[in-house]
Tab-separated table of C-alpha atoms and ligand atoms in Angstrom:
chain	number	residue	atom	x	y	z
A	12	MET	CA	-81.564	-37.340	14.043
A	13	THR	CA	-79.729	-34.804	11.922
A	14	ALA	CA	-78.653	-36.241	8.598
A	15	THR	CA	-74.917	-36.326	8.030
A	16	GLY	CA	-72.636	-37.488	5.276
A	17	GLY	CA	-73.793	-38.112	1.726
A	18	CYS	CA	-77.570	-37.771	1.890
A	19	PRO	CA	-78.590	-34.441	3.389
A	20	VAL	CA	-82.135	-35.624	4.085
A	21	SER	CA	-83.160	-37.264	7.355
A	22	PRO	CA	-86.252	-39.506	7.387
A	23	ARG	CA	-88.350	-36.850	9.104
A	24	ALA	CA	-87.215	-34.185	6.688
A	25	ALA	CA	-88.076	-36.563	3.844
A	26	ALA	CA	-91.563	-37.019	5.299
A	27	PHE	CA	-92.219	-33.292	5.721
A	28	ASP	CA	-95.127	-32.126	3.578
A	29	PRO	CA	-96.571	-28.643	4.151
A	30	PHE	CA	-99.733	-29.704	2.310
A	31	GLY	CA	-100.168	-32.744	4.563
A	32	ASP	CA	-102.587	-33.034	7.469
A	33	ALA	CA	-100.101	-32.262	10.254
A	34	TYR	CA	-98.879	-28.925	8.865
A	35	GLN	CA	-102.369	-27.938	7.742
A	36	ALA	CA	-103.766	-28.683	11.217
A	37	ASP	CA	-101.085	-26.777	13.137
A	38	PRO	CA	-97.969	-25.513	11.313
A	39	PRO	CA	-95.782	-24.743	14.359
A	40	ALA	CA	-96.662	-28.029	16.107
A	41	SER	CA	-95.958	-29.999	12.926
A	42	VAL	CA	-92.314	-28.855	12.909
A	43	ARG	CA	-91.663	-28.971	16.657
A	44	TRP	CA	-89.312	-31.922	16.012
A	45	ALA	CA	-87.323	-29.711	13.658
A	46	ARG	CA	-87.074	-26.800	16.104
A	47	ASP	CA	-85.698	-29.284	18.628
A	48	GLU	CA	-83.481	-31.506	16.509
A	49	GLU	CA	-82.963	-30.317	12.942
A	50	PRO	CA	-83.860	-26.624	12.806
A	51	VAL	CA	-82.782	-26.140	9.195
A	52	PHE	CA	-83.567	-29.055	6.882
A	53	TYR	CA	-84.032	-29.807	3.209
A	54	SER	CA	-87.503	-30.903	2.103
A	55	PRO	CA	-87.381	-32.967	-1.106
A	56	GLU	CA	-91.190	-32.879	-1.243
A	57	ILE	CA	-91.185	-29.166	-2.108
A	58	GLY	CA	-87.537	-28.585	-3.027
A	59	TYR	CA	-87.076	-26.004	-0.259
A	60	TRP	CA	-84.822	-25.657	2.775
A	61	VAL	CA	-87.084	-25.205	5.791
A	62	VAL	CA	-86.042	-22.794	8.579
A	63	THR	CA	-87.853	-23.204	11.906
A	64	ARG	CA	-86.101	-21.415	14.813
A	65	TYR	CA	-86.739	-17.818	15.850
A	66	ALA	CA	-83.132	-16.610	15.615
A	67	ASP	CA	-82.615	-18.167	12.165
A	68	VAL	CA	-85.952	-16.976	10.749
A	69	LYS	CA	-85.243	-13.451	11.983
A	70	ALA	CA	-81.697	-13.505	10.575
A	71	VAL	CA	-83.060	-14.526	7.172
A	72	PHE	CA	-85.704	-11.774	7.222
A	73	ARG	CA	-83.055	-9.259	8.304
A	74	ASP	CA	-80.731	-9.772	5.316
A	75	ASN	CA	-82.710	-9.125	2.162
A	76	ILE	CA	-79.581	-9.100	-0.020
A	77	LEU	CA	-78.248	-12.547	0.896
A	78	PHE	CA	-81.825	-13.808	1.174
A	79	SER	CA	-83.732	-12.289	-1.721
A	80	PRO	CA	-87.526	-11.927	-1.413
A	81	SER	CA	-87.907	-12.350	-5.193
A	82	ILE	CA	-89.641	-15.742	-4.865
A	83	ALA	CA	-92.136	-14.637	-2.200
A	84	LEU	CA	-95.069	-14.782	-4.625
A	85	GLU	CA	-93.751	-17.508	-6.944
A	86	LYS	CA	-96.205	-20.354	-7.502
A	87	ILE	CA	-95.117	-23.088	-5.108
A	88	THR	CA	-96.807	-25.779	-7.236
A	89	PRO	CA	-95.494	-26.044	-10.833
A	90	VAL	CA	-98.102	-24.708	-13.257
A	91	SER	CA	-99.640	-26.974	-15.918
A	92	ASP	CA	-99.368	-25.926	-19.576
A	93	GLU	CA	-103.130	-25.564	-19.731
A	94	ALA	CA	-103.206	-23.197	-16.745
A	95	THR	CA	-100.344	-21.177	-18.270
A	96	ALA	CA	-102.327	-20.916	-21.512
A	97	THR	CA	-105.407	-19.804	-19.549
A	98	LEU	CA	-103.442	-17.063	-17.799
A	99	ALA	CA	-101.940	-15.960	-21.138
A	100	LYS	CA	-105.487	-15.522	-22.483
A	101	TYR	CA	-105.945	-12.772	-19.892
A	102	ASP	CA	-102.498	-11.225	-20.626
A	103	TYR	CA	-101.588	-12.097	-17.062
A	104	ALA	CA	-98.281	-10.432	-16.242
A	105	MET	CA	-98.102	-10.162	-12.468
A	106	ASN	CA	-94.726	-8.624	-11.790
A	107	ARG	CA	-92.686	-7.377	-8.869
A	108	THR	CA	-94.599	-5.400	-6.276
A	109	LEU	CA	-92.852	-4.455	-3.032
A	110	VAL	CA	-92.895	-7.685	-1.133
A	111	ASN	CA	-90.895	-9.542	-3.816
A	112	GLU	CA	-88.765	-6.661	-5.140
A	113	ASP	CA	-84.982	-6.722	-4.696
A	114	GLU	CA	-82.739	-3.766	-3.898
A	115	PRO	CA	-81.921	-1.241	-5.146
A	116	ALA	CA	-85.445	-0.922	-6.595
A	117	HIS	CA	-87.337	-1.826	-3.422
A	118	MET	CA	-86.323	0.777	-0.852
A	119	PRO	CA	-86.894	3.955	-2.917
A	120	ARG	CA	-90.313	2.596	-3.865
A	121	ARG	CA	-91.176	1.672	-0.285
A	122	ARG	CA	-90.151	5.159	0.909
A	123	ALA	CA	-92.085	6.876	-1.871
A	124	LEU	CA	-95.245	4.984	-0.943
A	125	MET	CA	-95.050	5.075	2.848
A	126	ASP	CA	-96.992	8.262	3.573
A	127	PRO	CA	-100.501	6.688	3.626
A	128	PHE	CA	-99.234	4.266	6.318
A	129	THR	CA	-98.127	6.901	8.856
A	130	PRO	CA	-99.941	6.752	12.225
A	131	GLU	CA	-101.765	10.064	11.545
A	132	ARG	CA	-103.037	8.851	8.166
A	133	LEU	CA	-104.095	5.519	9.604
A	134	ALA	CA	-105.916	7.170	12.507
A	135	ALA	CA	-108.169	8.842	9.947
A	136	HIS	CA	-109.453	5.397	8.896
A	137	GLU	CA	-110.499	4.333	12.381
A	138	PRO	CA	-114.060	5.748	12.224
A	139	MET	CA	-114.601	3.953	8.898
A	140	VAL	CA	-113.374	0.646	10.366
A	141	ARG	CA	-115.525	1.053	13.484
A	142	GLY	CA	-118.561	2.091	11.454
A	143	LEU	CA	-118.246	-1.025	9.285
A	144	ALA	CA	-117.743	-3.317	12.283
A	145	ARG	CA	-120.857	-1.852	13.948
A	146	GLU	CA	-122.927	-2.100	10.790
A	147	TYR	CA	-122.077	-5.787	10.372
A	148	VAL	CA	-122.726	-6.590	14.050
A	149	ASP	CA	-126.070	-4.716	13.775
A	150	ARG	CA	-127.086	-7.128	11.035
A	151	PHE	CA	-126.758	-10.227	13.210
A	152	VAL	CA	-126.838	-9.024	16.817
A	153	ASP	CA	-130.314	-10.524	17.360
A	154	ALA	CA	-129.728	-13.699	15.365
A	155	GLY	CA	-128.203	-15.788	18.171
A	156	ARG	CA	-126.014	-17.801	15.803
A	157	VAL	CA	-123.758	-16.784	12.950
A	158	ASP	CA	-120.712	-17.768	10.924
A	159	LEU	CA	-118.439	-14.863	11.845
A	160	VAL	CA	-116.225	-15.450	8.800
A	161	ASP	CA	-119.039	-15.341	6.245
A	162	ASP	CA	-121.056	-12.667	8.006
A	163	MET	CA	-118.368	-10.217	9.093
A	164	LEU	CA	-114.704	-11.111	9.159
A	165	TRP	CA	-114.264	-11.659	5.434
A	166	GLU	CA	-116.127	-8.666	4.103
A	167	VAL	CA	-115.170	-5.986	6.612
A	168	PRO	CA	-111.392	-6.278	6.010
A	169	LEU	CA	-112.106	-6.465	2.270
A	170	THR	CA	-114.120	-3.251	2.410
A	171	VAL	CA	-111.449	-1.609	4.584
A	172	ALA	CA	-108.803	-2.740	2.076
A	173	LEU	CA	-110.750	-1.241	-0.827
A	174	HIS	CA	-111.238	2.033	1.045
A	175	PHE	CA	-107.579	2.129	2.045
A	176	LEU	CA	-106.532	1.478	-1.526
A	177	GLY	CA	-109.006	4.063	-2.793
A	178	VAL	CA	-110.801	1.563	-5.042
A	179	PRO	CA	-114.489	1.977	-5.754
A	180	GLU	CA	-116.388	-0.783	-3.927
A	181	GLU	CA	-116.940	-3.617	-6.363
A	182	ASP	CA	-118.804	-6.867	-6.263
A	183	MET	CA	-117.718	-8.466	-2.978
A	184	ALA	CA	-118.626	-12.033	-3.902
A	185	THR	CA	-116.566	-11.904	-7.083
A	186	LEU	CA	-113.608	-10.354	-5.329
A	187	ARG	CA	-113.801	-13.031	-2.683
A	188	GLU	CA	-113.564	-15.733	-5.337
A	189	TYR	CA	-110.694	-13.885	-7.001
A	190	SER	CA	-108.574	-13.466	-3.918
A	191	ILE	CA	-108.996	-17.087	-2.804
A	192	ALA	CA	-107.891	-18.104	-6.293
A	193	HIS	CA	-104.786	-15.937	-5.929
A	194	THR	CA	-103.883	-17.660	-2.651
A	195	VAL	CA	-104.317	-21.149	-4.115
A	196	ASN	CA	-102.421	-20.040	-7.214
A	197	THR	CA	-99.478	-18.792	-5.161
A	198	TRP	CA	-99.209	-21.020	-2.102
A	199	GLY	CA	-101.546	-23.970	-2.749
A	200	ARG	CA	-101.351	-27.325	-4.457
A	201	PRO	CA	-104.265	-27.364	-6.911
A	202	SER	CA	-104.807	-30.469	-9.037
A	203	PRO	CA	-104.270	-29.984	-12.809
A	204	GLU	CA	-108.062	-29.556	-13.291
A	205	GLU	CA	-108.322	-27.094	-10.401
A	206	GLN	CA	-105.366	-25.170	-11.814
A	207	VAL	CA	-107.366	-24.202	-14.886
A	208	ALA	CA	-110.345	-22.947	-12.840
A	209	VAL	CA	-107.961	-21.076	-10.543
A	210	ALA	CA	-106.165	-19.595	-13.558
A	211	GLU	CA	-109.509	-18.370	-14.960
A	212	ALA	CA	-110.278	-16.547	-11.704
A	213	VAL	CA	-106.727	-15.162	-11.406
A	214	GLY	CA	-106.872	-13.994	-15.037
A	215	LYS	CA	-110.154	-12.197	-14.382
A	216	PHE	CA	-108.732	-10.688	-11.183
A	217	TRP	CA	-105.746	-9.417	-13.212
A	218	ARG	CA	-108.030	-7.846	-15.812
A	219	PHE	CA	-110.202	-6.328	-13.123
A	220	ALA	CA	-107.116	-4.808	-11.484
A	221	GLY	CA	-106.071	-3.260	-14.814
A	222	THR	CA	-109.530	-1.749	-15.361
A	223	VAL	CA	-109.494	-0.171	-11.912
A	224	VAL	CA	-106.020	1.333	-12.419
A	225	ASP	CA	-107.136	2.777	-15.775
A	226	LYS	CA	-110.231	4.270	-14.161
A	227	LEU	CA	-108.227	5.803	-11.331
A	228	ARG	CA	-105.637	7.210	-13.722
A	229	LYS	CA	-108.334	9.383	-15.307
A	230	ASP	CA	-108.841	11.128	-11.967
A	231	PRO	CA	-106.223	10.283	-9.347
A	232	SER	CA	-107.139	13.178	-7.057
A	233	GLY	CA	-109.120	11.013	-4.600
A	234	PRO	CA	-108.042	9.504	-1.282
A	235	GLY	CA	-106.324	6.138	-0.927
A	236	TRP	CA	-103.058	4.368	-1.582
A	237	MET	CA	-103.629	3.705	-5.315
A	238	PRO	CA	-104.448	7.317	-6.285
A	239	PHE	CA	-101.480	8.334	-4.095
A	240	SER	CA	-99.259	5.870	-6.004
A	241	ILE	CA	-100.550	7.131	-9.371
A	242	ARG	CA	-99.735	10.711	-8.343
A	243	ALA	CA	-96.302	9.562	-7.114
A	244	GLN	CA	-95.699	7.958	-10.517
A	245	ARG	CA	-95.903	11.391	-12.142
A	246	GLU	CA	-93.005	12.564	-9.958
A	247	MET	CA	-91.012	9.311	-10.118
A	248	PRO	CA	-91.941	7.309	-13.218
A	249	ASP	CA	-88.815	5.144	-12.918
A	250	VAL	CA	-89.551	4.185	-9.319
A	251	ILE	CA	-93.316	3.637	-9.694
A	252	THR	CA	-93.674	1.840	-13.021
A	253	ASP	CA	-96.886	0.918	-14.904
A	254	SER	CA	-96.232	-2.757	-14.261
A	255	TYR	CA	-95.863	-2.044	-10.552
A	256	LEU	CA	-99.187	-0.190	-10.416
A	257	HIS	CA	-101.095	-2.995	-12.133
A	258	SER	CA	-99.429	-5.674	-9.972
A	259	ILE	CA	-99.888	-3.869	-6.669
A	260	MET	CA	-103.541	-3.244	-7.497
A	261	MET	CA	-104.075	-6.995	-7.449
A	262	ALA	CA	-101.522	-8.049	-4.836
A	263	GLY	CA	-102.485	-5.115	-2.604
A	264	ILE	CA	-106.045	-6.343	-2.201
A	265	VAL	CA	-104.805	-9.771	-1.158
A	266	ALA	CA	-102.076	-8.344	1.113
A	267	ALA	CA	-104.480	-6.070	2.920
A	268	HIS	CA	-107.536	-8.281	2.937
A	269	GLU	CA	-106.969	-12.014	3.407
A	270	THR	CA	-104.155	-11.608	5.921
A	271	THR	CA	-106.336	-9.476	8.165
A	272	ALA	CA	-109.554	-11.475	7.707
A	273	ASN	CA	-107.706	-14.663	8.650
A	274	ALA	CA	-105.942	-12.982	11.581
A	275	ALA	CA	-109.300	-11.805	12.954
A	276	ALA	CA	-110.866	-15.272	12.664
A	277	ASN	CA	-107.812	-16.900	14.268
A	278	ALA	CA	-107.874	-14.375	17.123
A	279	ILE	CA	-111.556	-14.747	17.952
A	280	LYS	CA	-111.371	-18.530	17.731
A	281	LEU	CA	-108.356	-18.576	20.068
A	282	LEU	CA	-109.980	-16.191	22.551
A	283	LEU	CA	-113.256	-18.124	22.662
A	284	GLU	CA	-111.376	-21.390	23.088
A	285	ASN	CA	-109.775	-19.743	26.129
A	286	ARG	CA	-113.022	-18.555	27.681
A	287	SER	CA	-111.505	-17.011	30.810
A	288	VAL	CA	-109.233	-14.846	28.646
A	289	TRP	CA	-112.195	-13.716	26.551
A	290	GLU	CA	-114.012	-12.776	29.766
A	291	GLU	CA	-110.968	-10.881	30.999
A	292	ILE	CA	-110.840	-8.683	27.902
A	293	CYS	CA	-114.631	-8.163	28.056
A	294	ALA	CA	-114.146	-6.850	31.605
A	295	ASN	CA	-110.982	-4.906	30.827
A	296	PRO	CA	-110.706	-3.677	27.208
A	297	SER	CA	-107.324	-2.048	27.919
A	298	LEU	CA	-105.925	-5.601	27.618
A	299	ILE	CA	-106.985	-5.765	23.960
A	300	PRO	CA	-103.869	-4.272	22.269
A	301	ASN	CA	-101.482	-6.814	23.830
A	302	ALA	CA	-104.068	-9.576	23.349
A	303	VAL	CA	-103.968	-8.769	19.634
A	304	GLU	CA	-100.166	-9.177	19.607
A	305	GLU	CA	-100.416	-12.454	21.483
A	306	CYS	CA	-103.056	-13.729	19.043
A	307	LEU	CA	-100.785	-12.763	16.130
A	308	ARG	CA	-97.895	-14.586	17.813
A	309	HIS	CA	-99.786	-17.691	18.862
A	310	SER	CA	-102.049	-18.147	15.827
A	311	GLY	CA	-100.876	-15.706	13.183
A	312	SER	CA	-102.394	-15.591	9.711
A	313	VAL	CA	-99.105	-15.880	7.794
A	314	ALA	CA	-97.579	-19.252	8.684
A	315	ALA	CA	-94.529	-19.240	6.400
A	316	TRP	CA	-92.765	-16.983	3.903
A	317	ARG	CA	-90.106	-17.482	1.243
A	318	ARG	CA	-86.633	-16.265	0.304
A	319	LEU	CA	-84.004	-17.166	-2.336
A	320	VAL	CA	-80.363	-17.618	-1.259
A	321	THR	CA	-78.091	-15.427	-3.418
A	322	ALA	CA	-74.642	-16.699	-2.260
A	323	ASP	CA	-73.285	-19.800	-0.548
A	324	THR	CA	-73.861	-19.355	3.181
A	325	THR	CA	-74.806	-21.075	6.425
A	326	ILE	CA	-78.052	-20.813	8.401
A	327	GLY	CA	-77.944	-22.046	11.981
A	328	GLY	CA	-74.612	-23.683	11.131
A	329	VAL	CA	-76.047	-25.613	8.161
A	330	PRO	CA	-74.323	-24.943	4.815
A	331	ILE	CA	-76.832	-23.701	2.247
A	332	PRO	CA	-75.871	-23.263	-1.422
A	333	ARG	CA	-76.498	-20.249	-3.629
A	334	GLY	CA	-79.796	-20.678	-5.477
A	335	ALA	CA	-81.450	-22.613	-2.635
A	336	LYS	CA	-85.048	-21.738	-1.878
A	337	LEU	CA	-86.088	-21.193	1.728
A	338	LEU	CA	-89.423	-21.784	3.401
A	339	ILE	CA	-89.089	-19.690	6.544
A	340	VAL	CA	-91.741	-20.881	8.960
A	341	ASN	CA	-92.422	-17.714	10.941
A	342	SER	CA	-95.279	-19.424	12.810
A	343	SER	CA	-92.713	-21.949	14.068
A	344	ALA	CA	-90.374	-19.116	15.116
A	345	ASN	CA	-93.289	-17.675	17.098
A	346	HIS	CA	-93.467	-20.934	19.087
A	347	ASP	CA	-89.743	-21.229	19.710
A	348	GLU	CA	-89.056	-21.665	23.424
A	349	ARG	CA	-85.578	-20.235	22.845
A	350	HIS	CA	-87.283	-16.863	22.431
A	351	PHE	CA	-90.730	-17.108	24.071
A	352	ASP	CA	-91.254	-18.681	27.521
A	353	ASN	CA	-93.873	-21.451	27.424
A	354	PRO	CA	-94.511	-20.634	23.786
A	355	ASP	CA	-97.613	-22.797	23.358
A	356	GLU	CA	-99.347	-21.059	26.251
A	357	PHE	CA	-101.750	-18.266	25.302
A	358	ASP	CA	-100.800	-15.380	27.586
A	359	ILE	CA	-102.236	-11.967	26.752
A	360	ARG	CA	-99.916	-10.333	29.304
A	361	ARG	CA	-96.786	-11.739	27.679
A	362	GLU	CA	-94.237	-8.920	27.696
A	363	ASN	CA	-92.527	-9.788	24.435
A	364	ALA	CA	-95.646	-10.872	22.497
A	365	ALA	CA	-95.081	-8.083	19.954
A	366	GLU	CA	-91.721	-9.617	18.999
A	367	HIS	CA	-93.562	-12.182	16.886
A	368	LEU	CA	-92.505	-12.519	13.247
A	369	THR	CA	-96.006	-12.728	11.767
A	370	PHE	CA	-95.452	-9.409	9.951
A	371	GLY	CA	-91.961	-10.464	8.818
A	372	TYR	CA	-88.984	-8.376	9.883
A	373	GLY	CA	-86.468	-5.906	8.473
A	374	SER	CA	-86.708	-3.826	5.347
A	375	HIS	CA	-89.696	-5.715	3.920
A	376	GLN	CA	-91.628	-5.859	7.168
A	377	CYS	CA	-95.366	-5.517	6.550
A	378	MET	CA	-96.220	-1.911	5.711
A	379	GLY	CA	-99.850	-2.451	6.700
A	380	LYS	CA	-99.137	-3.868	10.148
A	381	ASN	CA	-100.617	-0.926	12.031
A	382	LEU	CA	-103.743	-0.872	9.890
A	383	ALA	CA	-104.165	-4.594	10.592
A	384	ARG	CA	-103.591	-4.071	14.310
A	385	MET	CA	-106.156	-1.289	14.405
A	386	GLU	CA	-108.743	-3.434	12.595
A	387	LEU	CA	-108.195	-6.352	14.964
A	388	GLN	CA	-108.489	-4.084	17.999
A	389	VAL	CA	-111.706	-2.515	16.731
A	390	PHE	CA	-113.258	-5.928	15.968
A	391	LEU	CA	-112.436	-7.159	19.462
A	392	GLU	CA	-113.688	-3.954	21.100
A	393	GLU	CA	-116.997	-4.154	19.239
A	394	LEU	CA	-117.569	-7.881	19.783
A	395	THR	CA	-116.538	-7.965	23.448
A	396	SER	CA	-118.724	-4.978	24.318
A	397	ARG	CA	-121.798	-5.977	22.313
A	398	LEU	CA	-121.637	-9.785	22.518
A	399	PRO	CA	-119.640	-10.679	25.659
A	400	HIS	CA	-121.715	-13.865	25.991
A	401	LEU	CA	-120.537	-15.105	22.578
A	402	GLU	CA	-119.362	-18.718	22.490
A	403	LEU	CA	-118.137	-21.134	19.864
A	404	VAL	CA	-120.774	-23.500	18.502
A	405	PRO	CA	-119.598	-26.765	20.086
A	406	ASP	CA	-118.202	-29.695	18.116
A	407	GLN	CA	-117.636	-27.793	14.901
A	408	GLU	CA	-114.799	-28.951	12.685
A	409	PHE	CA	-112.482	-26.242	11.444
A	410	THR	CA	-111.215	-26.451	7.887
A	411	TYR	CA	-108.405	-24.455	6.281
A	412	LEU	CA	-107.640	-23.624	2.649
A	413	PRO	CA	-104.721	-25.994	1.940
A	414	ASN	CA	-101.627	-23.833	1.364
A	415	THR	CA	-98.271	-23.136	2.981
A	416	SER	CA	-98.749	-19.553	4.046
A	417	PHE	CA	-102.146	-17.901	4.476
A	418	ARG	CA	-103.930	-19.408	7.437
A	419	GLY	CA	-107.357	-18.951	8.976
A	420	PRO	CA	-110.493	-21.091	9.467
A	421	ASP	CA	-112.901	-21.202	6.508
A	422	HIS	CA	-115.813	-20.785	8.933
A	423	LEU	CA	-116.233	-19.780	12.560
A	424	TRP	CA	-119.683	-20.551	13.950
A	425	VAL	CA	-120.591	-18.726	17.157
A	426	GLN	CA	-123.775	-18.578	19.216
A	427	TRP	CA	-125.283	-16.489	22.028
A	428	ASP	CA	-128.604	-15.692	23.691
A	429	PRO	CA	-129.930	-12.502	22.040
A	430	GLY	CA	-132.207	-11.982	25.052
A	431	ALA	CA	-129.076	-11.396	27.134
A	432	ASN	CA	-127.523	-8.829	24.777
A	433	PRO	CA	-126.208	-5.921	26.896
A	434	GLU	CA	-127.838	-3.377	24.582
A	435	ARG	CA	-131.191	-5.045	25.242
A	436	THR	CA	-130.814	-5.394	28.997
A	437	ASP	CA	-129.000	-2.049	29.445
A	438	PRO	CA	-129.809	0.080	26.370
B	21	HEM	C1	-95.577	-7.444	3.603
B	21	HEM	C2	-98.039	-10.105	6.844
B	21	HEM	C3	-101.722	-6.917	6.667
B	21	HEM	C4	-99.437	-4.505	3.130
B	21	HEM	C5	-95.940	-8.440	4.481
B	21	HEM	C6	-95.114	-9.584	4.822
B	21	HEM	C7	-95.818	-10.324	5.713
B	21	HEM	C8	-97.076	-9.667	5.965
B	21	HEM	C9	-95.350	-11.637	6.356
B	21	HEM	C10	-93.715	-9.887	4.271
B	21	HEM	C11	-92.703	-9.328	5.242
B	21	HEM	C12	-91.250	-9.597	4.915
B	21	HEM	O1	-90.925	-10.057	3.824
B	21	HEM	O2	-90.412	-9.319	5.815
B	21	HEM	C13	-99.241	-9.446	7.092
B	21	HEM	C14	-100.208	-9.867	8.092
B	21	HEM	C15	-101.243	-8.964	8.051
B	21	HEM	C16	-100.928	-7.989	7.028
B	21	HEM	C17	-100.055	-11.074	8.997
B	21	HEM	C18	-102.505	-8.906	8.873
B	21	HEM	C19	-102.649	-9.427	10.072
B	21	HEM	C20	-101.438	-5.987	5.711
B	21	HEM	C21	-102.265	-4.861	5.342
B	21	HEM	C22	-101.628	-4.205	4.321
B	21	HEM	C23	-100.389	-4.893	4.063
B	21	HEM	C24	-103.590	-4.511	6.018
B	21	HEM	C25	-102.006	-2.983	3.535
B	21	HEM	C26	-102.853	-2.145	3.734
B	21	HEM	C27	-98.184	-5.069	2.987
B	21	HEM	C28	-97.176	-4.584	2.064
B	21	HEM	C29	-96.067	-5.422	2.201
B	21	HEM	C30	-96.429	-6.426	3.208
B	21	HEM	C31	-97.319	-3.405	1.110
B	21	HEM	C32	-94.752	-5.347	1.444
B	21	HEM	C33	-93.719	-4.537	2.199
B	21	HEM	C34	-92.345	-4.540	1.556
B	21	HEM	O3	-91.972	-5.539	0.938
B	21	HEM	O4	-91.631	-3.531	1.679
B	21	HEM	N1	-97.125	-8.505	5.194
B	21	HEM	N2	-99.713	-8.327	6.478
B	21	HEM	N3	-100.310	-5.967	4.914
B	21	HEM	N4	-97.693	-6.169	3.674
B	21	HEM	FE1	-98.677	-7.193	5.125
């Protein structure tokens, strides 16, 4: 029932907890009641208004003046004094990047930095992505059983991200620890003790990012988005500031890496759970591009995003005051039957699959969306052609890093008979 009168919070809204089991298990299913009955509600648990329907989520994304992205990377859990002191020790000063920058600063910066994302530039990365995917599959193709996350899907997107950014390849294990810490720091609910450990890792990540920018500044002639940004700074120092460069160096790795690694794990899990669909794309790889869109719609890797309301307004008819914070559940929008027929069904031929909101929408829409799409397509092409007999290890329990936004299984165990590998039977 929608709350009316004095108290704006219905019992179900009061019980909503994005760190609870229901949301963590399946974000769009956990707010189905809201899509149906109370599509915009206030959550006292987190102090946010929660937006769940497709039309409302899209309208919020579309208006980045009324709905400012400035809180997109704000820590959703209040930081303890000890964690703040730990971050200060590392001179942590993560600032605006692109994703949380307001106008008028955002658009000139986005335009100035768009060139490396054009289709021609991205096409040049395809051989690198395919080469990496092949190299990783080579390592385990005869093993018969592997955790795809640990043995491929985490490191390949990380390496692609570093190449795309133009960063020298660094210690993967350390970077992995760093970027998980950033996710927990931003969208998680660490305990006070965990907060200090997370702050240590985030502080080190921040320092590492600064060292890399300094190194690249000495010779920014190389390929990649960071050297490109450093060169652009010389032309437009007011648009591309020092603080921006340091912040994007850190946020850029997370933006390009974890989102794509999680999307790949979600996609392969979903396809293997729907065996006949997996077999269809093995037999007909031309289905892969739309299958990727449907995977991003059905089980996307960004479950929710945030905006700050800058003037009194209404969303879906609900009055929302200036200063309110919004949790816009784009994964819920992607399962809204008002926009997608039979939204819970996994249908790789769905005509409007690409209308999902997993990459956001409007002037902040993901700049890396086509790089991510290309990576996902290449991973599926390589795995379906080389390991069509892949299956999920039965009865495994999937766990997820508890947070509101970045979503993908921690592990994805798969198995197959190496004796039946196509390259062995038909080399
Ligand atoms: C912004 C999702 C991959 C770079 C965003 C936003 C989302 C998102 C939800 C915010 C959109 C908004 O506020 O409207 C994803 C997903 C990915 C992915 C689901 C993978 C499946 C990447 C990659 C890169 C990247 C590979 C870079 C190489 C960016 C940048 C922005 C952004 C720079 C900020 C754009 C702006 O504010 O103008 N992404 N992303 N993303 N993403 Fe991605």
